[in-house]
């Protein structure tokens, strides 16, 4: 490498957020890239279209069938319990970031939420911290000190646009001073859960991102912008969410708690989506053809796949996905039981993700790239390949 590469994962960045911000004049730098100063591709994220599986795909360059992280949350068959999937023990391959740090490159990772930090920084030497816990960094744990002082911002609320802004401000500061060879920046989808593309709040957020990307470009970095997943409205005209409470249906058909519904969107930060997304796993007590058919017949369901079918079609680790994989349609989400979802925190109509409807994401680079075979299926996890192998070297 003869110039730095920055890969940016804008959490929840449906492509339209960028085009709408560009059309409104809020994102002039991205506008120039879209107009031909860079290369802009619409890529597929991995399924389920959730944060952890996709961030891990981006930093490993492979789908969940290989790296093993298929949700934020899953049922661990070895332990017989439902657990968060943010422990590196569930990661089955090394990351590109760790490999570069092993080879002597200067590597830095900044993530908005702390839940991703241990996975992204697994076996990596270098700088790795979250904005959420930026006040707790130590040289030993994070490879950096005095982050708040350097960034000049207080620790933002975990439910705020500022949590992502902190990532960009810190990233620019690092590029100005430490100049890492490789930097990965990962934001949070708080804004996208709250507001649709083209709204003033969304455009303001993308204007903030645009200013920082322009500065990184000025500093000579190759920049690849992608997303972990898109985001869509999941409510009816009355503003109420369209929810299929799948555990309640299964309880009615099979008896209380005979089947187990797992929602891999579940994480410690559910206030803004109530743990409702368009993807669910089902563990069944016995053979399942009839149950699969009944689920598929529920209004709002898009697809029901067996474990084997889902492992192939969505490139998922078959030992971690239950007996059935259920995907709902664009405007519908799947819940467990009605009484297990606290929707009191939903102060605006529900927007969420998880399904195939949120698979289209941007893959944008501030360079021209060599022509690729027609029909190449671009993935968000091509981000490092694009930035490292397909972008021209500095002369
Ligand atoms: Zn996300």
mmCIF file of C-alpha atoms and ligand atoms in Angstrom:
data_model
loop_
_atom_site.group_PDB
_atom_site.id
_atom_site.type_symbol
_atom_site.label_atom_id
_atom_site.label_comp_id
_atom_site.label_asym_id
_atom_site.label_seq_id
_atom_site.Cartn_x
_atom_site.Cartn_y
_atom_site.Cartn_z
ATOM 1 C CA UNK A 1 0.000 0.000 0.000
ATOM 2 C CA UNK A 2 1.288 3.450 -0.745
ATOM 3 C CA UNK A 3 -1.618 5.388 0.649
ATOM 4 C CA UNK A 4 -4.062 4.783 3.484
ATOM 5 C CA UNK A 5 -7.351 2.964 2.985
ATOM 6 C CA UNK A 6 -10.411 3.924 5.030
ATOM 7 C CA UNK A 7 -13.404 1.590 4.871
ATOM 8 C CA UNK A 8 -16.574 3.175 6.242
ATOM 9 C CA UNK A 9 -19.642 1.157 7.218
ATOM 10 C CA UNK A 10 -22.595 3.545 7.501
ATOM 11 C CA UNK A 11 -25.006 1.531 9.610
ATOM 12 C CA UNK A 12 -28.457 1.290 8.031
ATOM 13 C CA UNK A 13 -27.528 3.205 4.869
ATOM 14 C CA UNK A 14 -30.220 2.396 2.364
ATOM 15 C CA UNK A 15 -28.833 3.764 -0.919
ATOM 16 C CA UNK A 16 -31.588 6.403 -1.125
ATOM 17 C CA UNK A 17 -30.223 8.250 1.922
ATOM 18 C CA UNK A 18 -27.189 9.138 -0.161
ATOM 19 C CA UNK A 19 -28.994 9.996 -3.396
ATOM 20 C CA UNK A 20 -31.565 12.099 -1.511
ATOM 21 C CA UNK A 21 -28.866 13.998 0.402
ATOM 22 C CA UNK A 22 -26.967 14.574 -2.849
ATOM 23 C CA UNK A 23 -30.137 15.794 -4.612
ATOM 24 C CA UNK A 24 -30.772 18.230 -1.743
ATOM 25 C CA UNK A 25 -27.254 19.630 -2.074
ATOM 26 C CA UNK A 26 -26.356 18.351 1.409
ATOM 27 C CA UNK A 27 -23.600 15.967 0.345
ATOM 28 C CA UNK A 28 -21.453 17.594 -2.351
ATOM 29 C CA UNK A 29 -18.463 15.282 -1.938
ATOM 30 C CA UNK A 30 -20.559 12.119 -2.325
ATOM 31 C CA UNK A 31 -22.318 13.893 -5.187
ATOM 32 C CA UNK A 32 -19.011 14.250 -7.048
ATOM 33 C CA UNK A 33 -18.221 10.564 -6.487
ATOM 34 C CA UNK A 34 -21.643 9.552 -7.825
ATOM 35 C CA UNK A 35 -21.199 11.873 -10.799
ATOM 36 C CA UNK A 36 -18.059 10.042 -11.912
ATOM 37 C CA UNK A 37 -15.169 11.307 -9.793
ATOM 38 C CA UNK A 38 -15.415 7.947 -8.029
ATOM 39 C CA UNK A 39 -17.116 4.620 -8.628
ATOM 40 C CA UNK A 40 -20.568 3.883 -7.274
ATOM 41 C CA UNK A 41 -22.003 0.385 -7.099
ATOM 42 C CA UNK A 42 -25.182 -1.024 -5.580
ATOM 43 C CA UNK A 43 -24.113 -4.147 -3.695
ATOM 44 C CA UNK A 44 -25.820 -6.843 -1.639
ATOM 45 C CA UNK A 45 -25.299 -7.144 2.075
ATOM 46 C CA UNK A 46 -25.387 -10.562 3.704
ATOM 47 C CA UNK A 47 -28.469 -12.094 5.264
ATOM 48 C CA UNK A 48 -29.755 -11.559 7.830
ATOM 49 C CA UNK A 49 -29.478 -7.842 7.063
ATOM 50 C CA UNK A 50 -28.353 -7.054 10.590
ATOM 51 C CA UNK A 51 -25.384 -5.202 12.025
ATOM 52 C CA UNK A 52 -23.056 -7.864 13.432
ATOM 53 C CA UNK A 53 -23.164 -10.407 10.580
ATOM 54 C CA UNK A 54 -22.479 -7.674 8.054
ATOM 55 C CA UNK A 55 -19.757 -5.822 9.936
ATOM 56 C CA UNK A 56 -18.003 -9.157 10.369
ATOM 57 C CA UNK A 57 -18.447 -10.008 6.703
ATOM 58 C CA UNK A 58 -16.925 -6.668 5.720
ATOM 59 C CA UNK A 59 -13.844 -7.106 7.922
ATOM 60 C CA UNK A 60 -13.332 -10.773 7.013
ATOM 61 C CA UNK A 61 -14.310 -10.615 3.321
ATOM 62 C CA UNK A 62 -16.504 -13.717 3.594
ATOM 63 C CA UNK A 63 -20.170 -14.578 4.310
ATOM 64 C CA UNK A 64 -21.508 -15.817 7.693
ATOM 65 C CA UNK A 65 -21.234 -19.464 6.557
ATOM 66 C CA UNK A 66 -17.469 -18.951 6.850
ATOM 67 C CA UNK A 67 -17.043 -16.450 9.713
ATOM 68 C CA UNK A 68 -19.853 -17.855 11.854
ATOM 69 C CA UNK A 69 -21.509 -14.627 13.085
ATOM 70 C CA UNK A 70 -25.106 -14.890 11.881
ATOM 71 C CA UNK A 71 -26.868 -12.483 14.226
ATOM 72 C CA UNK A 72 -26.511 -10.086 17.110
ATOM 73 C CA UNK A 73 -28.092 -12.792 19.200
ATOM 74 C CA UNK A 74 -28.570 -16.548 18.873
ATOM 75 C CA UNK A 75 -29.426 -19.827 20.574
ATOM 76 C CA UNK A 76 -26.166 -21.521 21.519
ATOM 77 C CA UNK A 77 -26.887 -25.250 21.199
ATOM 78 C CA UNK A 78 -23.750 -26.160 23.188
ATOM 79 C CA UNK A 79 -24.851 -24.104 26.191
ATOM 80 C CA UNK A 80 -28.576 -24.602 25.622
ATOM 81 C CA UNK A 81 -29.240 -20.888 26.101
ATOM 82 C CA UNK A 82 -29.908 -17.699 24.185
ATOM 83 C CA UNK A 83 -26.841 -15.488 24.153
ATOM 84 C CA UNK A 84 -25.415 -12.372 22.557
ATOM 85 C CA UNK A 85 -23.149 -13.154 19.642
ATOM 86 C CA UNK A 86 -20.643 -10.398 20.341
ATOM 87 C CA UNK A 87 -17.989 -12.656 21.853
ATOM 88 C CA UNK A 88 -15.009 -13.483 19.598
ATOM 89 C CA UNK A 89 -15.360 -17.135 20.631
ATOM 90 C CA UNK A 90 -18.090 -17.375 17.990
ATOM 91 C CA UNK A 91 -15.834 -16.015 15.242
ATOM 92 C CA UNK A 92 -14.481 -18.794 13.026
ATOM 93 C CA UNK A 93 -11.907 -16.921 10.927
ATOM 94 C CA UNK A 94 -9.422 -14.117 11.386
ATOM 95 C CA UNK A 95 -10.072 -10.599 10.137
ATOM 96 C CA UNK A 96 -8.355 -8.648 7.360
ATOM 97 C CA UNK A 97 -7.581 -6.016 9.997
ATOM 98 C CA UNK A 98 -5.711 -8.503 12.211
ATOM 99 C CA UNK A 99 -3.823 -9.904 9.220
ATOM 100 C CA UNK A 100 -2.630 -6.426 8.242
ATOM 101 C CA UNK A 101 -1.570 -5.625 11.780
ATOM 102 C CA UNK A 102 0.341 -8.928 11.885
ATOM 103 C CA UNK A 103 2.124 -7.926 8.699
ATOM 104 C CA UNK A 104 3.233 -4.676 10.311
ATOM 105 C CA UNK A 105 0.587 -2.261 9.007
ATOM 106 C CA UNK A 106 -0.754 0.470 11.268
ATOM 107 C CA UNK A 107 -4.425 -0.374 11.785
ATOM 108 C CA UNK A 108 -7.212 1.571 13.505
ATOM 109 C CA UNK A 109 -10.849 0.686 14.197
ATOM 110 C CA UNK A 110 -13.487 3.034 15.554
ATOM 111 C CA UNK A 111 -17.019 1.813 16.158
ATOM 112 C CA UNK A 112 -20.011 3.707 17.507
ATOM 113 C CA UNK A 113 -21.398 0.988 19.763
ATOM 114 C CA UNK A 114 -19.113 -0.946 22.043
ATOM 115 C CA UNK A 115 -20.881 -4.259 21.232
ATOM 116 C CA UNK A 116 -18.836 -4.609 18.053
ATOM 117 C CA UNK A 117 -15.454 -3.579 19.386
ATOM 118 C CA UNK A 118 -14.232 -6.971 20.582
ATOM 119 C CA UNK A 119 -15.267 -8.728 17.373
ATOM 120 C CA UNK A 120 -13.794 -6.117 15.053
ATOM 121 C CA UNK A 121 -10.588 -5.835 17.070
ATOM 122 C CA UNK A 122 -10.123 -9.582 17.524
ATOM 123 C CA UNK A 123 -6.397 -10.435 17.539
ATOM 124 C CA UNK A 124 -5.593 -7.064 16.018
ATOM 125 C CA UNK A 125 -2.699 -4.945 17.210
ATOM 126 C CA UNK A 126 -3.358 -1.217 16.922
ATOM 127 C CA UNK A 127 -6.017 1.295 17.857
ATOM 128 C CA UNK A 128 -9.532 0.007 18.555
ATOM 129 C CA UNK A 129 -12.220 1.803 20.526
ATOM 130 C CA UNK A 130 -15.909 2.779 20.532
ATOM 131 C CA UNK A 131 -17.466 6.232 20.872
ATOM 132 C CA UNK A 132 -19.846 4.739 23.428
ATOM 133 C CA UNK A 133 -16.955 4.019 25.811
ATOM 134 C CA UNK A 134 -14.491 6.633 24.598
ATOM 135 C CA UNK A 135 -14.056 7.868 28.172
ATOM 136 C CA UNK A 136 -12.730 4.483 29.280
ATOM 137 C CA UNK A 137 -9.929 3.880 26.761
ATOM 138 C CA UNK A 138 -6.507 2.739 27.914
ATOM 139 C CA UNK A 139 -3.293 2.209 26.017
ATOM 140 C CA UNK A 140 -3.280 -1.457 27.058
ATOM 141 C CA UNK A 141 -6.854 -2.236 25.964
ATOM 142 C CA UNK A 142 -7.419 0.232 23.103
ATOM 143 C CA UNK A 143 -3.966 1.266 21.868
ATOM 144 C CA UNK A 144 -4.780 4.945 22.458
ATOM 145 C CA UNK A 145 -5.308 7.390 25.333
ATOM 146 C CA UNK A 146 -7.133 10.681 25.974
ATOM 147 C CA UNK A 147 -9.643 10.183 23.172
ATOM 148 C CA UNK A 148 -12.194 12.692 24.535
ATOM 149 C CA UNK A 149 -9.581 15.395 24.759
ATOM 150 C CA UNK A 150 -8.311 14.710 21.254
ATOM 151 C CA UNK A 151 -11.773 14.532 19.703
ATOM 152 C CA UNK A 152 -13.041 17.530 21.662
ATOM 153 C CA UNK A 153 -16.487 16.023 22.252
ATOM 154 C CA UNK A 154 -18.118 14.518 25.366
ATOM 155 C CA UNK A 155 -19.220 10.867 25.228
ATOM 156 C CA UNK A 156 -22.457 10.989 23.210
ATOM 157 C CA UNK A 157 -25.714 9.260 24.157
ATOM 158 C CA UNK A 158 -25.974 5.756 22.728
ATOM 159 C CA UNK A 159 -29.222 6.890 21.065
ATOM 160 C CA UNK A 160 -27.967 9.867 19.113
ATOM 161 C CA UNK A 161 -26.552 11.015 15.793
ATOM 162 C CA UNK A 162 -23.567 12.336 17.737
ATOM 163 C CA UNK A 163 -22.456 8.773 18.521
ATOM 164 C CA UNK A 164 -21.686 8.350 14.801
ATOM 165 C CA UNK A 165 -20.315 11.874 14.398
ATOM 166 C CA UNK A 166 -17.801 11.040 17.120
ATOM 167 C CA UNK A 167 -16.551 8.138 14.958
ATOM 168 C CA UNK A 168 -15.865 10.470 12.029
ATOM 169 C CA UNK A 169 -14.300 13.278 14.054
ATOM 170 C CA UNK A 170 -11.983 10.757 15.733
ATOM 171 C CA UNK A 171 -11.194 9.096 12.384
ATOM 172 C CA UNK A 172 -10.145 12.399 10.830
ATOM 173 C CA UNK A 173 -7.981 13.237 13.861
ATOM 174 C CA UNK A 174 -6.253 9.864 13.604
ATOM 175 C CA UNK A 175 -5.650 10.324 9.887
ATOM 176 C CA UNK A 176 -4.179 13.774 10.536
ATOM 177 C CA UNK A 177 -1.795 12.564 13.234
ATOM 178 C CA UNK A 178 -1.170 8.802 13.301
ATOM 179 C CA UNK A 179 -2.025 8.261 9.632
ATOM 180 C CA UNK A 180 -2.981 4.581 9.875
ATOM 181 C CA UNK A 181 -2.434 2.433 6.780
ATOM 182 C CA UNK A 182 -5.816 0.841 7.246
ATOM 183 C CA UNK A 183 -8.787 2.281 9.127
ATOM 184 C CA UNK A 184 -12.297 0.879 9.641
ATOM 185 C CA UNK A 185 -15.066 3.204 10.782
ATOM 186 C CA UNK A 186 -18.463 1.809 11.773
ATOM 187 C CA UNK A 187 -21.410 4.007 12.790
ATOM 188 C CA UNK A 188 -24.864 3.364 14.302
ATOM 189 C CA UNK A 189 -28.228 3.327 12.561
ATOM 190 C CA UNK A 190 -30.050 5.454 15.144
ATOM 191 C CA UNK A 191 -30.853 8.180 12.571
ATOM 192 C CA UNK A 192 -32.007 5.726 9.890
ATOM 193 C CA UNK A 193 -34.301 3.928 12.349
ATOM 194 C CA UNK A 194 -35.929 7.288 13.101
ATOM 195 C CA UNK A 195 -36.195 9.051 9.797
ATOM 196 C CA UNK A 196 -36.633 8.330 6.068
ATOM 197 C CA UNK A 197 -34.281 9.298 3.215
ATOM 198 C CA UNK A 198 -34.540 12.954 2.210
ATOM 199 C CA UNK A 199 -35.915 14.225 5.524
ATOM 200 C CA UNK A 200 -34.089 17.215 7.064
ATOM 201 C CA UNK A 201 -32.685 15.081 9.917
ATOM 202 C CA UNK A 202 -31.383 12.445 7.491
ATOM 203 C CA UNK A 203 -29.881 15.050 5.158
ATOM 204 C CA UNK A 204 -28.168 16.780 8.101
ATOM 205 C CA UNK A 205 -26.659 13.452 9.129
ATOM 206 C CA UNK A 206 -25.341 12.727 5.634
ATOM 207 C CA UNK A 207 -24.035 16.307 5.368
ATOM 208 C CA UNK A 208 -21.976 15.622 8.510
ATOM 209 C CA UNK A 209 -20.665 12.375 7.003
ATOM 210 C CA UNK A 210 -19.925 14.107 3.702
ATOM 211 C CA UNK A 211 -17.769 16.793 5.349
ATOM 212 C CA UNK A 212 -15.629 14.174 7.078
ATOM 213 C CA UNK A 213 -15.291 12.012 3.975
ATOM 214 C CA UNK A 214 -14.178 15.083 2.022
ATOM 215 C CA UNK A 215 -11.524 15.759 4.648
ATOM 216 C CA UNK A 216 -10.253 12.148 4.543
ATOM 217 C CA UNK A 217 -10.088 12.450 0.757
ATOM 218 C CA UNK A 218 -8.116 15.691 1.105
ATOM 219 C CA UNK A 219 -5.697 13.826 3.376
ATOM 220 C CA UNK A 220 -4.982 11.428 0.523
ATOM 221 C CA UNK A 221 -6.863 8.344 1.712
ATOM 222 C CA UNK A 222 -8.613 5.891 -0.534
ATOM 223 C CA UNK A 223 -12.142 5.708 0.885
ATOM 224 C CA UNK A 224 -14.679 2.926 0.437
ATOM 225 C CA UNK A 225 -18.159 3.641 1.771
ATOM 226 C CA UNK A 226 -20.574 0.779 2.297
ATOM 227 C CA UNK A 227 -23.308 -0.288 4.716
ATOM 228 C CA UNK A 228 -24.239 -3.238 6.875
ATOM 229 C CA UNK A 229 -27.870 -3.139 5.711
ATOM 230 C CA UNK A 230 -30.600 -0.858 4.396
ATOM 231 C CA UNK A 231 -33.680 0.342 6.260
ATOM 232 C CA UNK A 232 -37.419 0.462 5.467
ATOM 233 C CA UNK A 233 -40.676 1.642 7.027
ATOM 234 C CA UNK A 234 -42.396 -1.271 8.798
ATOM 235 C CA UNK A 235 -45.756 0.253 9.667
ATOM 236 C CA UNK A 236 -49.210 0.828 8.250
ATOM 237 C CA UNK A 237 -50.902 4.118 7.331
ATOM 238 C CA UNK A 238 -51.986 4.497 10.966
ATOM 239 C CA UNK A 239 -48.355 4.529 12.111
ATOM 240 C CA UNK A 240 -48.739 1.218 13.991
ATOM 241 C CA UNK A 241 -46.032 -1.384 13.251
ATOM 242 C CA UNK A 242 -46.987 -4.386 11.096
ATOM 243 C CA UNK A 243 -45.929 -7.229 13.382
ATOM 244 C CA UNK A 244 -46.311 -10.983 13.078
ATOM 245 C CA UNK A 245 -46.009 -12.343 16.625
ATOM 246 C CA UNK A 246 -44.623 -15.691 15.558
ATOM 247 C CA UNK A 247 -44.155 -17.237 19.013
ATOM 248 C CA UNK A 248 -47.835 -16.595 19.747
ATOM 249 C CA UNK A 249 -48.856 -18.360 16.506
ATOM 250 C CA UNK A 250 -46.575 -21.324 17.191
ATOM 251 C CA UNK A 251 -47.844 -21.557 20.793
ATOM 252 C CA UNK A 252 -51.413 -21.659 19.479
ATOM 253 C CA UNK A 253 -50.591 -24.375 16.940
ATOM 254 C CA UNK A 254 -48.169 -26.582 18.914
ATOM 255 C CA UNK A 255 -48.686 -25.749 22.598
ATOM 256 C CA UNK A 256 -46.990 -23.197 24.817
ATOM 257 C CA UNK A 257 -43.233 -22.908 24.240
ATOM 258 C CA UNK A 258 -42.943 -26.140 22.242
ATOM 259 C CA UNK A 259 -41.205 -24.149 19.517
ATOM 260 C CA UNK A 260 -38.652 -21.415 20.132
ATOM 261 C CA UNK A 261 -38.493 -18.202 18.084
ATOM 262 C CA UNK A 262 -35.142 -16.407 18.036
ATOM 263 C CA UNK A 263 -34.854 -12.824 16.803
ATOM 264 C CA UNK A 264 -31.231 -12.212 15.839
ATOM 265 C CA UNK A 265 -31.812 -8.409 15.840
ATOM 266 C CA UNK A 266 -31.963 -8.519 19.647
ATOM 267 C CA UNK A 267 -29.150 -6.619 21.333
ATOM 268 C CA UNK A 268 -28.762 -4.398 24.402
ATOM 269 C CA UNK A 269 -30.001 -1.374 22.461
ATOM 270 C CA UNK A 270 -33.585 -2.086 21.416
ATOM 271 C CA UNK A 271 -35.392 1.132 22.388
ATOM 272 C CA UNK A 272 -35.492 2.472 18.818
ATOM 273 C CA UNK A 273 -36.774 -0.727 17.169
ATOM 274 C CA UNK A 274 -38.317 -2.781 19.983
ATOM 275 C CA UNK A 275 -36.286 -5.832 18.828
ATOM 276 C CA UNK A 276 -38.477 -6.044 15.734
ATOM 277 C CA UNK A 277 -36.901 -6.917 12.383
ATOM 278 C CA UNK A 278 -37.823 -8.836 9.238
ATOM 279 C CA UNK A 279 -35.947 -12.045 10.063
ATOM 280 C CA UNK A 280 -36.478 -14.840 12.575
ATOM 281 C CA UNK A 281 -35.199 -18.314 13.374
ATOM 282 C CA UNK A 282 -37.459 -21.088 14.630
ATOM 283 C CA UNK A 283 -36.430 -24.146 16.631
ATOM 284 C CA UNK A 284 -39.103 -26.844 16.405
ATOM 285 C CA UNK A 285 -39.799 -29.881 18.600
ATOM 286 C CA UNK A 286 -40.312 -32.245 15.639
ATOM 287 C CA UNK A 287 -40.643 -32.531 11.866
ATOM 288 C CA UNK A 288 -41.640 -29.299 10.314
ATOM 289 C CA UNK A 289 -43.118 -29.420 6.819
ATOM 290 C CA UNK A 290 -46.649 -28.612 7.996
ATOM 291 C CA UNK A 291 -45.493 -25.843 10.354
ATOM 292 C CA UNK A 292 -43.377 -24.271 7.625
ATOM 293 C CA UNK A 293 -46.428 -24.167 5.366
ATOM 294 C CA UNK A 294 -48.570 -22.574 8.044
ATOM 295 C CA UNK A 295 -45.961 -19.877 8.722
ATOM 296 C CA UNK A 296 -45.587 -19.225 5.000
ATOM 297 C CA UNK A 297 -49.348 -18.664 4.776
ATOM 298 C CA UNK A 298 -49.349 -15.877 7.404
ATOM 299 C CA UNK A 299 -50.000 -12.484 5.775
ATOM 300 C CA UNK A 300 -46.734 -10.516 5.482
ATOM 301 C CA UNK A 301 -44.383 -13.508 5.323
ATOM 302 C CA UNK A 302 -42.047 -13.509 2.330
ATOM 303 C CA UNK A 303 -40.080 -16.762 2.671
ATOM 304 C CA UNK A 304 -39.784 -19.781 4.959
ATOM 305 C CA UNK A 305 -36.706 -21.943 4.422
ATOM 306 C CA UNK A 306 -35.480 -25.104 6.086
ATOM 307 C CA UNK A 307 -32.103 -25.053 7.773
ATOM 308 C CA UNK A 308 -30.422 -26.631 4.747
ATOM 309 C CA UNK A 309 -32.110 -24.372 2.217
ATOM 310 C CA UNK A 310 -31.272 -21.250 4.238
ATOM 311 C CA UNK A 311 -27.647 -22.275 4.737
ATOM 312 C CA UNK A 312 -27.229 -22.502 0.954
ATOM 313 C CA UNK A 313 -29.356 -19.567 -0.188
ATOM 314 C CA UNK A 314 -28.245 -17.072 2.485
ATOM 315 C CA UNK A 315 -24.724 -18.488 3.087
ATOM 316 C CA UNK A 316 -25.403 -19.117 6.778
ATOM 317 C CA UNK A 317 -23.689 -21.477 9.260
ATOM 318 C CA UNK A 318 -26.167 -24.379 9.410
ATOM 319 C CA UNK A 319 -25.342 -25.244 13.035
ATOM 320 C CA UNK A 320 -26.484 -21.833 14.277
ATOM 321 C CA UNK A 321 -29.785 -21.097 12.537
ATOM 322 C CA UNK A 322 -32.521 -23.352 13.933
ATOM 323 C CA UNK A 323 -34.894 -25.547 11.929
ATOM 324 C CA UNK A 324 -36.596 -22.795 9.964
ATOM 325 C CA UNK A 325 -35.489 -19.391 8.731
ATOM 326 C CA UNK A 326 -38.363 -16.936 8.302
ATOM 327 C CA UNK A 327 -38.204 -13.663 6.358
ATOM 328 C CA UNK A 328 -41.036 -11.137 6.280
ATOM 329 C CA UNK A 329 -41.996 -8.728 3.528
ATOM 330 C CA UNK A 330 -40.675 -5.183 3.164
ATOM 331 C CA UNK A 331 -43.281 -3.480 5.357
ATOM 332 C CA UNK A 332 -43.619 -6.212 8.008
ATOM 333 C CA UNK A 333 -41.567 -7.348 11.009
ATOM 334 C CA UNK A 334 -41.532 -10.539 13.060
ATOM 335 C CA UNK A 335 -41.816 -10.623 16.849
ATOM 336 C CA UNK A 336 -41.845 -13.375 19.457
ATOM 337 C CA UNK A 337 -44.838 -12.933 21.814
ATOM 338 C CA UNK A 338 -46.747 -9.696 21.979
ATOM 339 C CA UNK A 339 -46.025 -9.359 25.718
ATOM 340 C CA UNK A 340 -42.261 -9.697 25.224
ATOM 341 C CA UNK A 341 -41.864 -6.563 23.111
ATOM 342 C CA UNK A 342 -41.719 -3.190 24.787
ATOM 343 C CA UNK A 343 -42.811 -0.734 22.119
ATOM 344 C CA UNK A 344 -43.121 2.218 24.493
ATOM 345 C CA UNK A 345 -39.780 3.577 23.254
ATOM 346 C CA UNK A 346 -41.031 3.866 19.666
ATOM 347 C CA UNK A 347 -41.664 7.595 19.524
ATOM 348 C CA UNK A 348 -41.899 7.542 15.713
ATOM 349 C CA UNK A 349 -43.435 4.888 13.400
ATOM 350 C CA UNK A 350 -41.206 1.810 13.162
ATOM 351 C CA UNK A 351 -38.388 1.611 10.603
ATOM 352 C CA UNK A 352 -36.259 -1.508 10.681
ATOM 353 C CA UNK A 353 -34.368 -4.149 8.683
ATOM 354 C CA UNK A 354 -33.338 -7.799 8.649
ATOM 355 C CA UNK A 355 -34.971 -9.045 5.452
ATOM 356 C CA UNK A 356 -34.033 -9.328 1.797
ATOM 357 C CA UNK A 357 -35.775 -5.950 1.307
ATOM 358 C CA UNK A 358 -32.830 -4.302 3.090
ATOM 359 C CA UNK A 359 -30.091 -6.129 1.163
ATOM 360 C CA UNK A 360 -29.250 -3.383 -1.349
ATOM 361 C CA UNK A 361 -26.488 -1.164 0.000
ATOM 362 C CA UNK A 362 -24.022 1.338 -1.449
ATOM 363 C CA UNK A 363 -20.451 0.412 -2.319
ATOM 364 C CA UNK A 364 -18.759 3.679 -3.251
ATOM 365 C CA UNK A 365 -15.079 4.454 -3.717
ATOM 366 C CA UNK A 366 -13.349 7.773 -4.336
ATOM 367 C CA UNK A 367 -11.348 6.289 -7.234
ATOM 368 C CA UNK A 368 -11.916 4.942 -10.696
ATOM 369 C CA UNK A 369 -11.531 1.170 -10.687
ATOM 370 C CA UNK A 370 -10.541 -1.295 -13.366
ATOM 371 C CA UNK A 371 -13.412 -2.735 -15.331
ATOM 372 C CA UNK A 372 -14.953 -5.824 -13.744
ATOM 373 C CA UNK A 373 -16.607 -8.771 -15.485
ATOM 374 C CA UNK A 374 -20.210 -7.983 -16.389
ATOM 375 C CA UNK A 375 -22.544 -9.711 -13.962
ATOM 376 C CA UNK A 376 -20.136 -9.673 -11.036
ATOM 377 C CA UNK A 377 -22.326 -9.851 -7.932
ATOM 378 C CA UNK A 378 -20.942 -7.095 -5.745
ATOM 379 C CA UNK A 379 -21.203 -7.595 -2.013
ATOM 380 C CA UNK A 380 -20.598 -5.160 0.820
ATOM 381 C CA UNK A 381 -17.800 -7.502 1.916
ATOM 382 C CA UNK A 382 -15.934 -6.682 -1.297
ATOM 383 C CA UNK A 383 -15.076 -3.327 0.332
ATOM 384 C CA UNK A 384 -11.479 -4.208 1.212
ATOM 385 C CA UNK A 385 -10.906 -5.999 -2.113
ATOM 386 C CA UNK A 386 -12.147 -2.898 -3.902
ATOM 387 C CA UNK A 387 -9.988 -0.505 -1.874
ATOM 388 C CA UNK A 388 -6.845 -2.623 -1.753
ATOM 389 C CA UNK A 389 -6.786 -4.567 -5.005
ATOM 390 C CA UNK A 390 -8.982 -2.827 -7.553
ATOM 391 C CA UNK A 391 -8.254 0.848 -6.848
ATOM 392 C CA UNK A 392 -5.237 2.289 -8.653
ATOM 393 C CA UNK A 393 -2.066 2.811 -6.644
ATOM 394 C CA UNK A 394 -0.858 6.366 -6.031
ATOM 395 C CA UNK A 395 1.719 7.402 -8.599
HETATM 396 ZN ZN1 LIG B 1 -26.923 -1.984 11.537
#
